[in-house]
């Protein structure tokens, strides 16, 4: 699939942008702080309904726009699938209260309240965020991908969730319901000291937690196995045969109490995708944790406490494997992150039968020649790749000859600099 058009209004530093996009490679070149990352963020936002950068959606609204009578940010794109089907995607972020035409709050309150409401449309029809997922598949490469290896378990769970929600709508729904149930269950557990309740009250939440959680665990296990099959080829290729990588899924369900690190369920131990086999173990573990959970006022077991480990070794037998999270060098960490992303591209292609749109933000400059060559190859095979750079020297000559180059400058995108005056693309 590829984007044929991207339009932004009041998104980050873009007041207004209308951009026609071609399949193949587009290089977005520009100096620091001109809007390259913001443009890729907008595309990824349409793919996932979440920003990879912003802590709060309010940050996406252009600063000056909150002074306008009706402050809003809008991202819209036209997506073309392999079979020629066109889909129009739109997200509008509206400062809370605006949709009622100023009747609910004063203008001053709007400016300071910071609450945003999100309106999503697919082909002009209002939809929920969950229904947007899968309409546009995108894989984002960032220098911060290193956090997948050295960051927190939460970073790794978020990564798996973002990938899976794009390829499996049921996963997105299960995750959203799981998080709702988890929140309700946690608030009930917190209340226990003030208002002791009967176990039956908790059991209703437990059932939902187990149903949704078992699907999430099964799907994560299955996906990690797929990653392993893919990285078995990708990782040695990236390292010239010097290193092999194994991913180990560590579901919190099945772990003996207090042994948070050791995987009780190894990757081969969990029947992939078979939630029915996970559910009884999850339910049993919740039951055995009951008094500890009441004491802690918190749900102590479930996919919200899963993790992923990376083992690397010089031989494919993995007999002397080291735990990358603890021992890898930064370069090794970067290579693991790149292996994961390249595997994600292949996974999405296989699961959706569409080529995902690749978004590469400033990543070439971080890589050495062999890794840059491997990434360039994936980029050249993509149906569409949008790549940012401050410097075109980071790209291989082959990539440069194939690419359309756009200059990004102070929240505007200009056509290729041919030496004459630059022409806005519309
Ligand atoms: N909500 C916002 N409204 C207006 N401007 C914003 C908003 N959020 C961020 N910016 C600004 O947008 C500018 C461009 O940011 P962006 O991260 O896209 O730059 P970039 O071209 O990727 O730069 P670099 O090469 O340094 O990575 C920055 O100056 C940033 O401060
Ligand atoms: Mg940037």
CSV table of C-alpha atoms and ligand atoms in Angstrom, one decimal:
chain,number,residue,atom,x,y,z
A,1,UNK,CA,0.0,0.0,0.0
A,2,UNK,CA,1.0,3.6,-0.3
A,3,UNK,CA,-0.1,7.1,0.5
A,4,UNK,CA,-1.1,9.2,-2.5
A,5,UNK,CA,-1.8,12.4,-0.5
A,6,UNK,CA,-1.2,13.8,2.9
A,7,UNK,CA,-2.9,16.9,4.3
A,8,UNK,CA,-2.2,18.6,7.6
A,9,UNK,CA,-3.8,21.5,9.3
A,10,UNK,CA,-2.4,22.9,12.6
A,11,UNK,CA,-0.4,19.7,13.2
A,12,UNK,CA,2.8,20.5,15.1
A,13,UNK,CA,4.6,23.2,13.1
A,14,UNK,CA,2.5,22.7,10.0
A,15,UNK,CA,-0.2,25.4,9.6
A,16,UNK,CA,-1.3,23.9,6.4
A,17,UNK,CA,0.2,21.3,4.2
A,18,UNK,CA,-1.1,19.5,1.1
A,19,UNK,CA,1.3,17.0,-0.3
A,20,UNK,CA,0.9,14.6,-3.2
A,21,UNK,CA,3.0,11.5,-2.6
A,22,UNK,CA,4.3,8.9,-5.1
A,23,UNK,CA,5.0,5.2,-4.6
A,24,UNK,CA,8.6,4.3,-4.1
A,25,UNK,CA,11.2,6.4,-2.2
A,26,UNK,CA,10.7,9.9,-1.0
A,27,UNK,CA,13.5,11.6,0.8
A,28,UNK,CA,12.6,14.5,3.1
A,29,UNK,CA,15.6,16.6,3.5
A,30,UNK,CA,16.0,19.6,5.7
A,31,UNK,CA,17.9,21.3,8.5
A,32,UNK,CA,17.2,20.6,12.1
A,33,UNK,CA,13.9,21.6,13.6
A,34,UNK,CA,12.1,22.2,10.3
A,35,UNK,CA,9.4,19.6,10.5
A,36,UNK,CA,10.7,16.3,9.1
A,37,UNK,CA,10.0,14.2,12.2
A,38,UNK,CA,6.6,15.9,12.6
A,39,UNK,CA,5.6,14.8,9.1
A,40,UNK,CA,6.4,11.1,9.7
A,41,UNK,CA,4.7,11.4,13.1
A,42,UNK,CA,1.5,12.5,11.3
A,43,UNK,CA,1.6,9.4,9.0
A,44,UNK,CA,2.2,7.1,11.9
A,45,UNK,CA,-0.6,8.7,13.8
A,46,UNK,CA,-3.0,7.8,11.0
A,47,UNK,CA,-1.7,4.2,11.1
A,48,UNK,CA,-2.0,3.7,14.8
A,49,UNK,CA,-4.2,6.5,16.2
A,50,UNK,CA,-1.3,7.2,18.6
A,51,UNK,CA,1.7,9.4,18.5
A,52,UNK,CA,5.0,7.8,18.9
A,53,UNK,CA,6.4,11.0,20.4
A,54,UNK,CA,3.7,13.1,22.1
A,55,UNK,CA,3.0,12.4,25.8
A,56,UNK,CA,-0.4,14.1,25.3
A,57,UNK,CA,-2.3,14.6,22.2
A,58,UNK,CA,-2.6,18.2,23.0
A,59,UNK,CA,1.1,18.5,22.0
A,60,UNK,CA,0.1,17.8,18.4
A,61,UNK,CA,-2.0,21.0,18.1
A,62,UNK,CA,0.1,23.8,16.6
A,63,UNK,CA,1.0,26.3,19.3
A,64,UNK,CA,-0.5,29.3,17.6
A,65,UNK,CA,-3.7,27.4,16.9
A,66,UNK,CA,-4.9,27.4,20.4
A,67,UNK,CA,-5.5,31.2,20.0
A,68,UNK,CA,-7.9,30.6,17.1
A,69,UNK,CA,-11.7,30.7,17.7
A,70,UNK,CA,-12.0,26.9,17.1
A,71,UNK,CA,-8.6,25.3,17.9
A,72,UNK,CA,-8.2,22.0,16.0
A,73,UNK,CA,-5.5,19.9,14.4
A,74,UNK,CA,-6.3,17.7,11.4
A,75,UNK,CA,-4.4,14.9,9.6
A,76,UNK,CA,-5.8,13.4,6.5
A,77,UNK,CA,-4.5,11.0,3.9
A,78,UNK,CA,-5.5,9.0,0.9
A,79,UNK,CA,-4.3,5.4,1.0
A,80,UNK,CA,-4.1,3.2,-2.1
A,81,UNK,CA,-4.0,-0.6,-1.7
A,82,UNK,CA,-2.3,-3.1,-4.0
A,83,UNK,CA,-5.7,-3.8,-5.7
A,84,UNK,CA,-6.2,-0.1,-6.4
A,85,UNK,CA,-8.8,0.5,-3.6
A,86,UNK,CA,-8.6,4.0,-2.3
A,87,UNK,CA,-9.3,4.8,1.4
A,88,UNK,CA,-9.5,8.2,2.9
A,89,UNK,CA,-8.4,8.5,6.5
A,90,UNK,CA,-8.9,11.5,8.8
A,91,UNK,CA,-8.2,12.4,12.4
A,92,UNK,CA,-9.4,15.7,13.8
A,93,UNK,CA,-8.3,16.7,17.3
A,94,UNK,CA,-10.6,19.3,18.7
A,95,UNK,CA,-10.0,21.2,21.9
A,96,UNK,CA,-12.6,19.9,24.3
A,97,UNK,CA,-15.9,21.7,24.4
A,98,UNK,CA,-15.4,23.2,20.8
A,99,UNK,CA,-17.7,20.7,19.2
A,100,UNK,CA,-20.6,22.2,21.1
A,101,UNK,CA,-19.8,25.6,19.7
A,102,UNK,CA,-18.4,27.3,22.8
A,103,UNK,CA,-21.6,26.6,24.8
A,104,UNK,CA,-20.0,24.4,27.5
A,105,UNK,CA,-17.0,26.4,28.5
A,106,UNK,CA,-15.5,29.9,28.1
A,107,UNK,CA,-12.9,30.4,25.3
A,108,UNK,CA,-10.3,31.0,28.1
A,109,UNK,CA,-11.2,27.7,29.6
A,110,UNK,CA,-10.6,26.0,26.3
A,111,UNK,CA,-7.2,27.4,25.9
A,112,UNK,CA,-6.1,26.2,29.3
A,113,UNK,CA,-8.0,23.0,29.8
A,114,UNK,CA,-5.8,21.0,27.5
A,115,UNK,CA,-8.4,18.3,26.9
A,116,UNK,CA,-8.7,17.2,23.3
A,117,UNK,CA,-11.4,15.1,21.7
A,118,UNK,CA,-10.5,12.9,18.7
A,119,UNK,CA,-12.7,12.5,15.7
A,120,UNK,CA,-11.8,9.7,13.3
A,121,UNK,CA,-13.3,9.2,9.9
A,122,UNK,CA,-12.7,6.5,7.3
A,123,UNK,CA,-14.0,7.4,3.9
A,124,UNK,CA,-16.0,10.2,5.5
A,125,UNK,CA,-17.7,7.9,8.0
A,126,UNK,CA,-17.1,8.4,11.7
A,127,UNK,CA,-15.3,5.5,13.3
A,128,UNK,CA,-13.7,4.4,16.5
A,129,UNK,CA,-9.9,4.5,16.9
A,130,UNK,CA,-9.9,0.7,16.8
A,131,UNK,CA,-11.6,0.7,13.4
A,132,UNK,CA,-8.8,2.9,12.0
A,133,UNK,CA,-6.2,0.3,12.8
A,134,UNK,CA,-5.2,-1.8,9.8
A,135,UNK,CA,-6.4,0.8,7.2
A,136,UNK,CA,-2.8,2.0,6.9
A,137,UNK,CA,0.1,-0.2,7.8
A,138,UNK,CA,3.3,1.6,8.7
A,139,UNK,CA,6.6,0.6,10.2
A,140,UNK,CA,8.5,3.4,11.8
A,141,UNK,CA,12.3,3.3,12.2
A,142,UNK,CA,13.6,5.7,14.8
A,143,UNK,CA,17.0,6.3,16.6
A,144,UNK,CA,15.0,5.7,19.8
A,145,UNK,CA,14.3,2.1,18.6
A,146,UNK,CA,17.3,1.4,20.9
A,147,UNK,CA,14.8,1.7,23.8
A,148,UNK,CA,13.3,-1.6,22.6
A,149,UNK,CA,16.5,-3.3,23.9
A,150,UNK,CA,17.7,-1.0,26.7
A,151,UNK,CA,14.4,0.5,27.7
A,152,UNK,CA,11.7,-0.7,30.1
A,153,UNK,CA,9.5,-3.8,29.8
A,154,UNK,CA,6.7,-1.3,29.1
A,155,UNK,CA,8.6,0.0,26.0
A,156,UNK,CA,8.8,-3.6,24.7
A,157,UNK,CA,5.1,-4.4,25.4
A,158,UNK,CA,4.1,-1.2,23.7
A,159,UNK,CA,6.1,-2.2,20.7
A,160,UNK,CA,4.5,-5.6,20.4
A,161,UNK,CA,1.1,-4.1,21.0
A,162,UNK,CA,1.5,-1.4,18.3
A,163,UNK,CA,2.6,-4.0,15.8
A,164,UNK,CA,-0.1,-6.5,16.6
A,165,UNK,CA,-2.9,-4.0,16.7
A,166,UNK,CA,-2.0,-3.0,13.1
A,167,UNK,CA,-2.2,-6.5,11.8
A,168,UNK,CA,-4.9,-8.0,14.0
A,169,UNK,CA,-8.0,-5.9,14.7
A,170,UNK,CA,-9.1,-8.5,17.3
A,171,UNK,CA,-5.9,-7.9,19.2
A,172,UNK,CA,-6.6,-4.2,19.3
A,173,UNK,CA,-10.0,-4.8,20.7
A,174,UNK,CA,-8.8,-7.4,23.2
A,175,UNK,CA,-6.1,-5.0,24.4
A,176,UNK,CA,-8.5,-2.1,24.8
A,177,UNK,CA,-11.0,-4.2,26.7
A,178,UNK,CA,-8.2,-5.7,28.8
A,179,UNK,CA,-6.9,-2.3,29.8
A,180,UNK,CA,-10.4,-1.1,30.7
A,181,UNK,CA,-11.0,-4.2,32.9
A,182,UNK,CA,-7.6,-3.9,34.5
A,183,UNK,CA,-8.4,-0.3,35.5
A,184,UNK,CA,-11.8,-1.3,37.0
A,185,UNK,CA,-10.3,-4.3,38.8
A,186,UNK,CA,-7.4,-2.2,40.2
A,187,UNK,CA,-9.7,0.4,41.5
A,188,UNK,CA,-11.9,-2.3,43.2
A,189,UNK,CA,-8.7,-3.8,44.7
A,190,UNK,CA,-7.7,-0.4,46.0
A,191,UNK,CA,-11.0,0.2,47.6
A,192,UNK,CA,-10.8,-3.1,49.5
A,193,UNK,CA,-9.4,-1.6,52.7
A,194,UNK,CA,-12.2,0.9,53.0
A,195,UNK,CA,-15.0,-1.3,51.7
A,196,UNK,CA,-14.2,-5.0,52.0
A,197,UNK,CA,-16.2,-7.0,49.4
A,198,UNK,CA,-17.1,-10.6,48.6
A,199,UNK,CA,-14.8,-12.5,46.2
A,200,UNK,CA,-17.7,-12.9,43.8
A,201,UNK,CA,-17.4,-9.1,43.0
A,202,UNK,CA,-13.9,-9.6,41.8
A,203,UNK,CA,-14.6,-12.8,39.9
A,204,UNK,CA,-16.7,-11.0,37.3
A,205,UNK,CA,-13.7,-8.8,36.4
A,206,UNK,CA,-11.4,-11.9,36.6
A,207,UNK,CA,-13.4,-13.6,33.9
A,208,UNK,CA,-13.1,-10.7,31.5
A,209,UNK,CA,-9.4,-10.2,32.4
A,210,UNK,CA,-8.7,-13.9,31.7
A,211,UNK,CA,-10.6,-14.0,28.4
A,212,UNK,CA,-9.0,-10.9,26.9
A,213,UNK,CA,-5.6,-11.5,28.6
A,214,UNK,CA,-5.4,-15.1,27.3
A,215,UNK,CA,-5.9,-13.9,23.7
A,216,UNK,CA,-3.2,-11.2,24.1
A,217,UNK,CA,-0.7,-13.7,25.6
A,218,UNK,CA,-1.4,-16.3,22.9
A,219,UNK,CA,-1.0,-13.8,20.1
A,220,UNK,CA,2.2,-12.3,21.6
A,221,UNK,CA,3.7,-15.8,22.0
A,222,UNK,CA,2.8,-16.6,18.4
A,223,UNK,CA,4.2,-13.3,17.1
A,224,UNK,CA,7.5,-13.7,19.0
A,225,UNK,CA,7.8,-17.2,17.4
A,226,UNK,CA,7.3,-15.6,14.0
A,227,UNK,CA,9.9,-12.9,14.9
A,228,UNK,CA,12.4,-15.7,15.7
A,229,UNK,CA,11.9,-17.4,12.4
A,230,UNK,CA,12.4,-14.1,10.6
A,231,UNK,CA,15.4,-12.8,12.6
A,232,UNK,CA,17.1,-16.2,12.2
A,233,UNK,CA,17.9,-15.0,8.7
A,234,UNK,CA,18.0,-11.3,9.2
A,235,UNK,CA,20.3,-11.0,12.2
A,236,UNK,CA,23.2,-13.0,10.9
A,237,UNK,CA,22.9,-11.1,7.6
A,238,UNK,CA,23.2,-7.8,9.4
A,239,UNK,CA,26.2,-8.9,11.4
A,240,UNK,CA,28.0,-10.8,8.6
A,241,UNK,CA,27.4,-14.1,10.3
A,242,UNK,CA,29.0,-12.9,13.5
A,243,UNK,CA,26.0,-13.0,15.7
A,244,UNK,CA,22.7,-14.9,16.2
A,245,UNK,CA,19.6,-13.6,17.9
A,246,UNK,CA,16.8,-15.3,19.8
A,247,UNK,CA,13.8,-13.6,21.3
A,248,UNK,CA,12.3,-15.0,24.4
A,249,UNK,CA,8.8,-14.1,25.4
A,250,UNK,CA,8.3,-13.8,29.1
A,251,UNK,CA,4.6,-13.9,30.0
A,252,UNK,CA,3.9,-13.0,33.6
A,253,UNK,CA,1.2,-15.8,33.6
A,254,UNK,CA,2.9,-19.0,34.4
A,255,UNK,CA,5.8,-17.4,36.4
A,256,UNK,CA,6.2,-18.7,39.8
A,257,UNK,CA,5.5,-16.0,42.4
A,258,UNK,CA,8.6,-13.9,43.1
A,259,UNK,CA,10.6,-15.2,40.2
A,260,UNK,CA,10.0,-12.3,37.9
A,261,UNK,CA,13.0,-12.9,35.6
A,262,UNK,CA,13.1,-16.6,34.8
A,263,UNK,CA,10.7,-17.6,32.0
A,264,UNK,CA,8.4,-20.4,33.3
A,265,UNK,CA,6.8,-20.5,29.9
A,266,UNK,CA,9.6,-20.7,27.3
A,267,UNK,CA,8.8,-19.8,23.7
A,268,UNK,CA,8.1,-23.4,22.8
A,269,UNK,CA,6.2,-24.1,26.0
A,270,UNK,CA,3.2,-22.0,25.2
A,271,UNK,CA,0.8,-23.4,22.5
A,272,UNK,CA,1.0,-20.5,20.1
A,273,UNK,CA,-2.3,-18.6,19.6
A,274,UNK,CA,-4.2,-21.1,21.7
A,275,UNK,CA,-5.8,-18.8,24.2
A,276,UNK,CA,-7.8,-21.7,25.5
A,277,UNK,CA,-4.7,-23.3,26.9
A,278,UNK,CA,-3.5,-20.1,28.6
A,279,UNK,CA,-6.9,-19.1,30.2
A,280,UNK,CA,-7.0,-21.8,32.9
A,281,UNK,CA,-3.4,-21.0,34.0
A,282,UNK,CA,-4.2,-17.4,34.1
A,283,UNK,CA,-7.4,-18.0,36.1
A,284,UNK,CA,-5.6,-20.3,38.5
A,285,UNK,CA,-2.8,-17.8,39.1
A,286,UNK,CA,-5.2,-15.0,39.8
A,287,UNK,CA,-6.9,-17.2,42.4
A,288,UNK,CA,-3.7,-18.0,44.1
A,289,UNK,CA,-2.6,-14.4,44.1
A,290,UNK,CA,-5.9,-13.1,45.6
A,291,UNK,CA,-4.6,-12.2,49.1
A,292,UNK,CA,-1.4,-10.6,47.8
A,293,UNK,CA,-3.4,-8.6,45.3
A,294,UNK,CA,-5.8,-7.4,48.0
A,295,UNK,CA,-2.8,-6.4,50.1
A,296,UNK,CA,-1.2,-4.6,47.2
A,297,UNK,CA,-4.4,-3.1,45.8
A,298,UNK,CA,-3.1,-4.0,42.4
A,299,UNK,CA,-3.5,-6.7,39.7
A,300,UNK,CA,-0.2,-8.6,40.0
A,301,UNK,CA,-0.4,-11.0,37.1
A,302,UNK,CA,-1.4,-10.7,33.4
A,303,UNK,CA,-0.1,-9.4,30.1
A,304,UNK,CA,0.4,-5.9,31.5
A,305,UNK,CA,3.5,-7.4,33.3
A,306,UNK,CA,4.9,-9.4,30.4
A,307,UNK,CA,8.4,-8.8,29.0
A,308,UNK,CA,10.6,-9.8,26.1
A,309,UNK,CA,14.3,-10.8,26.3
A,310,UNK,CA,16.9,-10.8,23.6
A,311,UNK,CA,19.6,-13.5,23.6
A,312,UNK,CA,22.6,-13.2,21.4
A,313,UNK,CA,25.4,-15.7,20.6
A,314,UNK,CA,28.2,-16.2,18.2
A,315,UNK,CA,26.7,-19.6,17.1
A,316,UNK,CA,23.2,-20.5,16.1
A,317,UNK,CA,23.1,-23.2,18.8
A,318,UNK,CA,22.9,-20.4,21.4
A,319,UNK,CA,24.9,-22.4,23.9
A,320,UNK,CA,26.7,-19.4,25.3
A,321,UNK,CA,23.9,-16.9,24.8
A,322,UNK,CA,24.1,-13.6,26.6
A,323,UNK,CA,21.2,-11.5,27.7
A,324,UNK,CA,21.4,-8.4,25.5
A,325,UNK,CA,19.3,-6.2,27.8
A,326,UNK,CA,22.0,-6.5,30.4
A,327,UNK,CA,25.2,-7.1,28.4
A,328,UNK,CA,24.9,-5.8,24.8
A,329,UNK,CA,27.0,-2.9,23.6
A,330,UNK,CA,25.1,0.0,22.1
A,331,UNK,CA,26.0,-1.0,18.6
A,332,UNK,CA,24.7,-4.6,19.3
A,333,UNK,CA,21.6,-3.1,20.8
A,334,UNK,CA,21.1,-1.0,17.7
A,335,UNK,CA,21.5,-4.1,15.4
A,336,UNK,CA,18.9,-6.0,17.5
A,337,UNK,CA,16.5,-3.1,17.1
A,338,UNK,CA,17.1,-3.0,13.4
A,339,UNK,CA,16.6,-6.8,13.1
A,340,UNK,CA,13.3,-6.4,14.9
A,341,UNK,CA,12.1,-3.7,12.6
A,342,UNK,CA,13.1,-5.5,9.4
A,343,UNK,CA,11.3,-8.6,10.8
A,344,UNK,CA,8.3,-6.4,11.5
A,345,UNK,CA,8.2,-5.4,7.8
A,346,UNK,CA,8.2,-9.0,6.7
A,347,UNK,CA,5.6,-10.0,9.3
A,348,UNK,CA,3.3,-7.2,8.3
A,349,UNK,CA,3.7,-8.2,4.6
A,350,UNK,CA,2.9,-11.8,5.4
A,351,UNK,CA,-0.1,-11.1,7.7
A,352,UNK,CA,-1.8,-8.4,5.7
A,353,UNK,CA,-0.7,-9.3,2.1
A,354,UNK,CA,0.2,-5.7,1.7
A,355,UNK,CA,3.5,-3.9,1.8
A,356,UNK,CA,3.6,-1.6,4.8
A,357,UNK,CA,4.6,2.1,4.3
A,358,UNK,CA,8.1,2.5,5.7
A,359,UNK,CA,8.9,5.6,7.7
A,360,UNK,CA,12.6,6.1,8.5
A,361,UNK,CA,13.5,9.0,10.7
A,362,UNK,CA,17.2,9.9,10.7
A,363,UNK,CA,18.3,6.3,11.1
A,364,UNK,CA,20.8,5.9,8.2
A,365,UNK,CA,23.4,8.2,9.9
A,366,UNK,CA,23.4,5.9,13.0
A,367,UNK,CA,24.4,2.7,11.0
A,368,UNK,CA,27.7,1.3,9.7
A,369,UNK,CA,28.0,0.3,6.0
A,370,UNK,CA,26.7,-3.3,6.1
A,371,UNK,CA,23.7,-2.4,8.2
A,372,UNK,CA,23.0,0.7,6.1
A,373,UNK,CA,23.2,-1.6,3.0
A,374,UNK,CA,20.7,-4.1,4.5
A,375,UNK,CA,18.3,-1.3,5.4
A,376,UNK,CA,18.7,0.4,2.0
A,377,UNK,CA,17.7,-2.9,0.4
A,378,UNK,CA,14.5,-3.2,2.4
A,379,UNK,CA,13.7,0.4,1.6
A,380,UNK,CA,14.2,-0.1,-2.1
A,381,UNK,CA,11.9,-3.2,-2.0
A,382,UNK,CA,9.2,-1.2,-0.2
A,383,UNK,CA,6.1,-0.1,-2.0
A,384,UNK,CA,6.6,3.3,-0.3
A,385,UNK,CA,9.2,4.7,2.0
A,386,UNK,CA,9.4,8.2,3.5
A,387,UNK,CA,12.9,8.9,4.7
A,388,UNK,CA,14.1,11.9,6.5
A,389,UNK,CA,17.7,13.2,6.6
A,390,UNK,CA,19.6,16.4,7.3
A,391,UNK,CA,22.3,15.3,4.9
A,392,UNK,CA,21.9,13.4,1.7
A,393,UNK,CA,25.4,11.9,2.0
A,394,UNK,CA,24.0,9.4,4.4
A,395,UNK,CA,22.4,7.6,1.5
A,396,UNK,CA,23.8,5.1,-1.0
A,397,UNK,CA,24.1,6.5,-4.5
A,398,UNK,CA,21.6,3.8,-5.7
A,399,UNK,CA,19.1,4.9,-3.2
A,400,UNK,CA,19.6,8.6,-4.2
A,401,UNK,CA,19.1,8.0,-7.9
A,402,UNK,CA,15.8,6.1,-7.2
A,403,UNK,CA,14.4,8.7,-4.7
A,404,UNK,CA,12.3,11.7,-5.2
A,405,UNK,CA,13.7,14.5,-3.0
A,406,UNK,CA,11.6,16.9,-1.1
A,407,UNK,CA,13.0,19.8,0.9
A,408,UNK,CA,11.4,20.5,4.2
A,409,UNK,CA,11.7,24.0,5.5
A,410,UNK,CA,10.0,25.7,8.4
A,411,UNK,CA,6.8,23.7,8.3
A,412,UNK,CA,6.6,23.7,4.5
A,413,UNK,CA,7.5,21.0,1.9
A,414,UNK,CA,9.1,22.1,-1.3
A,415,UNK,CA,9.8,20.2,-4.5
A,416,UNK,CA,13.2,19.0,-5.5
A,417,UNK,CA,15.7,21.8,-5.6
A,418,UNK,CA,16.7,22.1,-9.2
A,419,UNK,CA,18.7,25.3,-8.7
A,420,UNK,CA,15.7,27.5,-9.6
A,421,UNK,CA,13.0,28.9,-7.3
A,422,UNK,CA,11.4,26.2,-5.1
A,423,UNK,CA,7.8,25.4,-5.9
A,424,UNK,CA,5.4,24.4,-3.1
A,425,UNK,CA,4.0,21.0,-3.8
A,426,UNK,CA,0.2,21.0,-3.8
B,1,LIG,N1,2.7,21.7,18.7
B,1,LIG,C1,3.6,22.3,18.1
B,1,LIG,N2,3.4,23.5,17.4
B,1,LIG,C2,4.3,24.2,16.8
B,1,LIG,N3,5.6,23.7,16.6
B,1,LIG,C3,5.9,22.6,17.2
B,1,LIG,C4,4.9,21.8,17.9
B,1,LIG,N4,5.6,20.7,18.4
B,1,LIG,C5,6.8,20.8,18.0
B,1,LIG,N5,7.1,21.9,17.2
B,1,LIG,C6,8.3,22.3,16.6
B,1,LIG,O1,8.4,21.8,15.3
B,1,LIG,C7,9.7,21.9,14.9
B,1,LIG,C8,10.1,20.8,14.0
B,1,LIG,O2,10.2,19.6,14.7
B,1,LIG,P1,10.7,18.3,14.1
B,1,LIG,O3,11.0,17.4,15.2
B,1,LIG,O4,9.8,17.8,13.0
B,1,LIG,O5,12.1,18.7,13.4
B,1,LIG,P2,13.0,17.9,12.4
B,1,LIG,O6,13.0,18.5,11.1
B,1,LIG,O7,12.8,16.5,12.6
B,1,LIG,O8,14.4,18.3,13.1
B,1,LIG,P3,15.7,17.4,13.4
B,1,LIG,O9,16.6,17.3,12.2
B,1,LIG,O10,16.4,18.2,14.5
B,1,LIG,O11,15.3,16.0,13.9
B,1,LIG,C9,10.6,22.1,16.1
B,1,LIG,O12,11.1,23.3,16.2
B,1,LIG,C10,9.6,21.9,17.2
B,1,LIG,O13,9.9,22.6,18.4
B,2,LIG,MG1,13.7,14.9,13.5
